[in-house]
Structures are given as C-alpha cells and as structure tokens.
Short mmCIF file of N, CA and C in Angstrom, two decimals:
data_model
loop_
_atom_site.label_atom_id
_atom_site.label_comp_id
_atom_site.label_asym_id
_atom_site.label_seq_id
_atom_site.Cartn_x
_atom_site.Cartn_y
_atom_site.Cartn_z
N UNK A 1152 0.82 -1.19 0.00
CA UNK A 1152 0.00 0.00 0.00
C UNK A 1152 0.87 1.25 0.00
N UNK A 1153 1.95 1.20 0.77
CA UNK A 1153 2.84 2.36 0.80
C UNK A 1153 3.42 2.63 -0.59
N UNK A 1154 3.83 1.56 -1.28
CA UNK A 1154 4.40 1.70 -2.62
C UNK A 1154 3.37 2.24 -3.61
N UNK A 1155 2.10 2.00 -3.36
CA UNK A 1155 1.03 2.49 -4.23
C UNK A 1155 0.66 3.94 -3.93
N UNK A 1156 1.29 4.54 -2.92
CA UNK A 1156 1.04 5.93 -2.60
C UNK A 1156 -0.08 6.17 -1.61
N UNK A 1157 -0.54 5.12 -0.95
CA UNK A 1157 -1.60 5.28 0.06
C UNK A 1157 -1.03 6.04 1.24
N UNK A 1158 -1.72 7.10 1.68
CA UNK A 1158 -1.27 7.90 2.81
C UNK A 1158 -1.88 7.44 4.12
N UNK A 1159 -3.15 6.99 4.07
CA UNK A 1159 -3.87 6.60 5.28
C UNK A 1159 -4.89 5.53 4.93
N UNK A 1160 -5.26 4.73 5.92
CA UNK A 1160 -6.31 3.73 5.70
C UNK A 1160 -7.01 3.44 7.01
N UNK A 1161 -8.25 2.96 6.91
CA UNK A 1161 -9.06 2.59 8.06
C UNK A 1161 -9.17 1.08 8.12
N UNK A 1162 -9.31 0.56 9.34
CA UNK A 1162 -9.55 -0.87 9.51
C UNK A 1162 -10.35 -1.08 10.79
N UNK A 1163 -11.05 -2.19 10.85
CA UNK A 1163 -11.88 -2.49 12.01
C UNK A 1163 -11.01 -2.94 13.18
N UNK A 1164 -11.28 -2.41 14.34
CA UNK A 1164 -10.53 -2.76 15.54
C UNK A 1164 -10.70 -4.23 15.87
N UNK A 1165 -9.61 -4.89 16.18
CA UNK A 1165 -9.66 -6.30 16.56
C UNK A 1165 -10.11 -6.48 18.00
N UNK A 1166 -10.02 -5.43 18.81
CA UNK A 1166 -10.31 -5.57 20.24
C UNK A 1166 -11.58 -4.86 20.69
N UNK A 1167 -12.08 -3.93 19.90
CA UNK A 1167 -13.26 -3.17 20.30
C UNK A 1167 -14.52 -4.01 20.11
N UNK A 1168 -15.23 -4.28 21.18
CA UNK A 1168 -16.44 -5.09 21.09
C UNK A 1168 -17.55 -4.38 20.33
N UNK A 1169 -17.41 -3.08 20.10
CA UNK A 1169 -18.39 -2.32 19.31
C UNK A 1169 -17.95 -2.13 17.86
N UNK A 1170 -16.94 -2.90 17.44
CA UNK A 1170 -16.44 -2.85 16.06
C UNK A 1170 -16.01 -1.45 15.64
N UNK A 1171 -15.28 -0.78 16.52
CA UNK A 1171 -14.79 0.56 16.22
C UNK A 1171 -13.81 0.57 15.06
N UNK A 1172 -13.59 1.74 14.52
CA UNK A 1172 -12.70 1.92 13.38
C UNK A 1172 -11.38 2.52 13.85
N UNK A 1173 -10.29 1.97 13.35
CA UNK A 1173 -8.95 2.49 13.62
C UNK A 1173 -8.45 3.18 12.34
N UNK A 1174 -7.52 4.08 12.50
CA UNK A 1174 -6.93 4.80 11.38
C UNK A 1174 -5.42 4.66 11.46
N UNK A 1175 -4.80 4.39 10.34
CA UNK A 1175 -3.34 4.29 10.29
C UNK A 1175 -2.81 5.24 9.22
N UNK A 1176 -1.68 5.87 9.52
CA UNK A 1176 -1.03 6.79 8.59
C UNK A 1176 0.35 6.27 8.25
N UNK A 1177 0.73 6.39 6.99
CA UNK A 1177 2.09 6.03 6.59
C UNK A 1177 3.07 7.17 6.83
N UNK A 1178 2.60 8.41 6.75
CA UNK A 1178 3.44 9.56 7.05
C UNK A 1178 2.54 10.75 7.37
N UNK A 1179 3.14 11.84 7.80
CA UNK A 1179 2.37 12.99 8.26
C UNK A 1179 1.80 13.84 7.13
N UNK A 1180 2.12 13.54 5.89
CA UNK A 1180 1.58 14.35 4.79
C UNK A 1180 0.07 14.20 4.65
N UNK A 1181 -0.52 13.23 5.33
CA UNK A 1181 -1.98 13.07 5.30
C UNK A 1181 -2.68 14.17 6.08
N UNK A 1182 -1.96 14.88 6.94
CA UNK A 1182 -2.55 15.97 7.71
C UNK A 1182 -2.57 17.25 6.89
N UNK A 1183 -3.67 17.97 6.95
CA UNK A 1183 -3.81 19.22 6.20
C UNK A 1183 -2.96 20.33 6.82
N UNK A 1184 -2.94 20.40 8.15
CA UNK A 1184 -2.19 21.43 8.87
C UNK A 1184 -1.21 20.76 9.82
N UNK A 1185 -0.15 21.47 10.18
CA UNK A 1185 0.82 20.89 11.11
C UNK A 1185 0.56 21.31 12.55
N UNK A 1186 -0.54 22.05 12.78
CA UNK A 1186 -0.93 22.43 14.14
C UNK A 1186 -2.39 22.07 14.35
N UNK A 1187 -2.75 21.65 15.55
CA UNK A 1187 -4.16 21.32 15.80
C UNK A 1187 -5.04 22.57 15.72
N UNK A 1188 -6.27 22.39 15.22
CA UNK A 1188 -7.21 23.52 15.21
C UNK A 1188 -8.18 23.44 16.38
N UNK A 1189 -8.09 22.39 17.17
CA UNK A 1189 -8.95 22.20 18.33
C UNK A 1189 -8.24 21.27 19.30
N UNK A 1190 -8.27 21.59 20.56
CA UNK A 1190 -7.72 20.69 21.59
C UNK A 1190 -8.74 20.51 22.70
N UNK A 1191 -8.64 19.39 23.40
CA UNK A 1191 -9.51 19.08 24.53
C UNK A 1191 -8.67 18.53 25.67
N UNK A 1192 -9.14 18.76 26.87
CA UNK A 1192 -8.50 18.15 28.04
C UNK A 1192 -9.28 16.90 28.40
N UNK A 1193 -8.56 15.83 28.70
CA UNK A 1193 -9.17 14.56 29.08
C UNK A 1193 -8.57 14.09 30.39
N UNK A 1194 -9.36 13.35 31.14
CA UNK A 1194 -8.90 12.70 32.35
C UNK A 1194 -8.77 11.22 32.07
N UNK A 1195 -7.75 10.60 32.61
CA UNK A 1195 -7.53 9.17 32.43
C UNK A 1195 -7.37 8.53 33.80
N UNK A 1196 -8.10 7.45 34.02
CA UNK A 1196 -7.98 6.70 35.27
C UNK A 1196 -7.69 5.25 34.94
N UNK A 1197 -6.67 4.71 35.58
CA UNK A 1197 -6.33 3.31 35.35
C UNK A 1197 -6.48 2.53 36.64
N UNK A 1198 -6.99 1.32 36.51
CA UNK A 1198 -7.07 0.39 37.62
C UNK A 1198 -6.48 -0.93 37.14
N UNK A 1199 -6.47 -1.91 38.00
CA UNK A 1199 -5.95 -3.22 37.61
C UNK A 1199 -6.83 -3.88 36.55
N UNK A 1200 -8.10 -3.44 36.44
CA UNK A 1200 -9.04 -4.12 35.55
C UNK A 1200 -9.49 -3.31 34.34
N UNK A 1201 -9.21 -2.01 34.31
CA UNK A 1201 -9.66 -1.22 33.17
C UNK A 1201 -8.95 0.13 33.11
N UNK A 1202 -9.07 0.76 31.96
CA UNK A 1202 -8.64 2.14 31.76
C UNK A 1202 -9.88 2.92 31.35
N UNK A 1203 -10.06 4.11 31.93
CA UNK A 1203 -11.21 4.95 31.61
C UNK A 1203 -10.72 6.31 31.15
N UNK A 1204 -11.33 6.84 30.10
CA UNK A 1204 -11.04 8.18 29.61
C UNK A 1204 -12.32 8.99 29.66
N UNK A 1205 -12.19 10.25 30.13
CA UNK A 1205 -13.35 11.13 30.21
C UNK A 1205 -12.94 12.53 29.77
N UNK A 1206 -13.66 13.09 28.78
CA UNK A 1206 -13.39 14.49 28.42
C UNK A 1206 -13.70 15.39 29.61
N UNK A 1207 -12.88 16.38 29.84
CA UNK A 1207 -13.04 17.25 31.00
C UNK A 1207 -14.39 17.97 31.00
N UNK A 1208 -14.88 18.36 29.83
CA UNK A 1208 -16.12 19.14 29.76
C UNK A 1208 -17.28 18.34 29.18
N UNK A 1209 -17.29 17.04 29.42
CA UNK A 1209 -18.35 16.18 28.90
C UNK A 1209 -18.51 15.03 29.88
N UNK A 1210 -19.69 14.48 29.99
CA UNK A 1210 -19.91 13.41 30.96
C UNK A 1210 -19.73 12.01 30.38
N UNK A 1211 -19.41 11.91 29.09
CA UNK A 1211 -19.21 10.59 28.49
C UNK A 1211 -17.92 9.96 28.98
N UNK A 1212 -18.01 8.76 29.50
CA UNK A 1212 -16.83 8.03 29.97
C UNK A 1212 -16.60 6.85 29.03
N UNK A 1213 -15.38 6.70 28.57
CA UNK A 1213 -15.01 5.61 27.68
C UNK A 1213 -14.25 4.57 28.50
N UNK A 1214 -14.82 3.37 28.59
CA UNK A 1214 -14.24 2.28 29.38
C UNK A 1214 -13.53 1.29 28.46
N UNK A 1215 -12.34 0.87 28.87
CA UNK A 1215 -11.58 -0.14 28.14
C UNK A 1215 -11.18 -1.22 29.13
N UNK A 1216 -12.03 -2.26 29.29
CA UNK A 1216 -11.74 -3.33 30.24
C UNK A 1216 -10.52 -4.14 29.82
N UNK A 1217 -9.76 -4.59 30.79
CA UNK A 1217 -8.59 -5.42 30.53
C UNK A 1217 -8.95 -6.64 29.70
N UNK A 1218 -10.10 -7.24 29.98
CA UNK A 1218 -10.50 -8.46 29.27
C UNK A 1218 -10.54 -8.28 27.75
N UNK A 1219 -10.79 -7.06 27.28
CA UNK A 1219 -10.81 -6.81 25.83
C UNK A 1219 -9.44 -7.00 25.19
N UNK A 1220 -8.38 -6.97 25.97
CA UNK A 1220 -7.03 -7.03 25.43
C UNK A 1220 -6.33 -8.36 25.70
N UNK A 1221 -6.98 -9.24 26.44
CA UNK A 1221 -6.38 -10.53 26.77
C UNK A 1221 -6.58 -11.53 25.64
N UNK A 1222 -5.56 -12.35 25.42
CA UNK A 1222 -5.64 -13.46 24.47
C UNK A 1222 -5.41 -14.72 25.28
N UNK A 1223 -6.42 -15.58 25.31
CA UNK A 1223 -6.37 -16.79 26.14
C UNK A 1223 -6.05 -16.45 27.59
N UNK A 1224 -6.62 -15.34 28.07
CA UNK A 1224 -6.46 -14.95 29.46
C UNK A 1224 -5.15 -14.26 29.79
N UNK A 1225 -4.33 -13.95 28.78
CA UNK A 1225 -3.01 -13.36 29.01
C UNK A 1225 -2.86 -12.11 28.14
N UNK A 1226 -2.24 -11.08 28.70
CA UNK A 1226 -1.94 -9.88 27.92
C UNK A 1226 -0.76 -10.19 27.01
N UNK A 1227 -0.93 -10.09 25.69
CA UNK A 1227 0.16 -10.46 24.77
C UNK A 1227 1.38 -9.55 24.92
N UNK A 1228 2.52 -10.09 24.61
CA UNK A 1228 3.77 -9.32 24.62
C UNK A 1228 3.79 -8.46 23.36
N UNK A 1229 4.31 -7.25 23.47
CA UNK A 1229 4.39 -6.36 22.31
C UNK A 1229 5.24 -6.97 21.21
N UNK A 1230 4.86 -6.69 19.97
CA UNK A 1230 5.62 -7.21 18.82
C UNK A 1230 6.89 -6.41 18.64
#
C-alpha cells in the first residue's frame, strides 16, 4: 500500500467489542495542517481491571476493560 502511494487507511478494531474503526497513517503528509485547530482536556484513570477516559467538559466516559485485550487470558507481549 505504501508503494502504491496510500497515505492513510481505516480498519476495524480487533479488540473493540463495538467494532470501532482504527486509522493508520504512513506519514504525516496526510494531515492538512501541522498544528491542531482544536484541543480538549481529558482525564484518564487506570485500575488493575480497566482504563477509563473522560473528556473534562463532557460526561461521556469511555471504558476499556482489561478483558478486551487478553488473548487466552493473558496480555500479549508487544511485537
């Protein structure tokens, strides 16, 4: 894909139980600007069983349970 000039592509998350979409970039030329046009503050809380993210000015909490990342009950080693 890189040789064909693809800059970015989407794929379905392997771990998201809601079939979320992931985005991958081959290089930064896919970005229109080199500075963000909007920023947000987020809070992150980690426990032994999950990671939670919450936007500072919004009540939506995003939960990522440890079980979503386990393979045969074990957290895989990074490639």
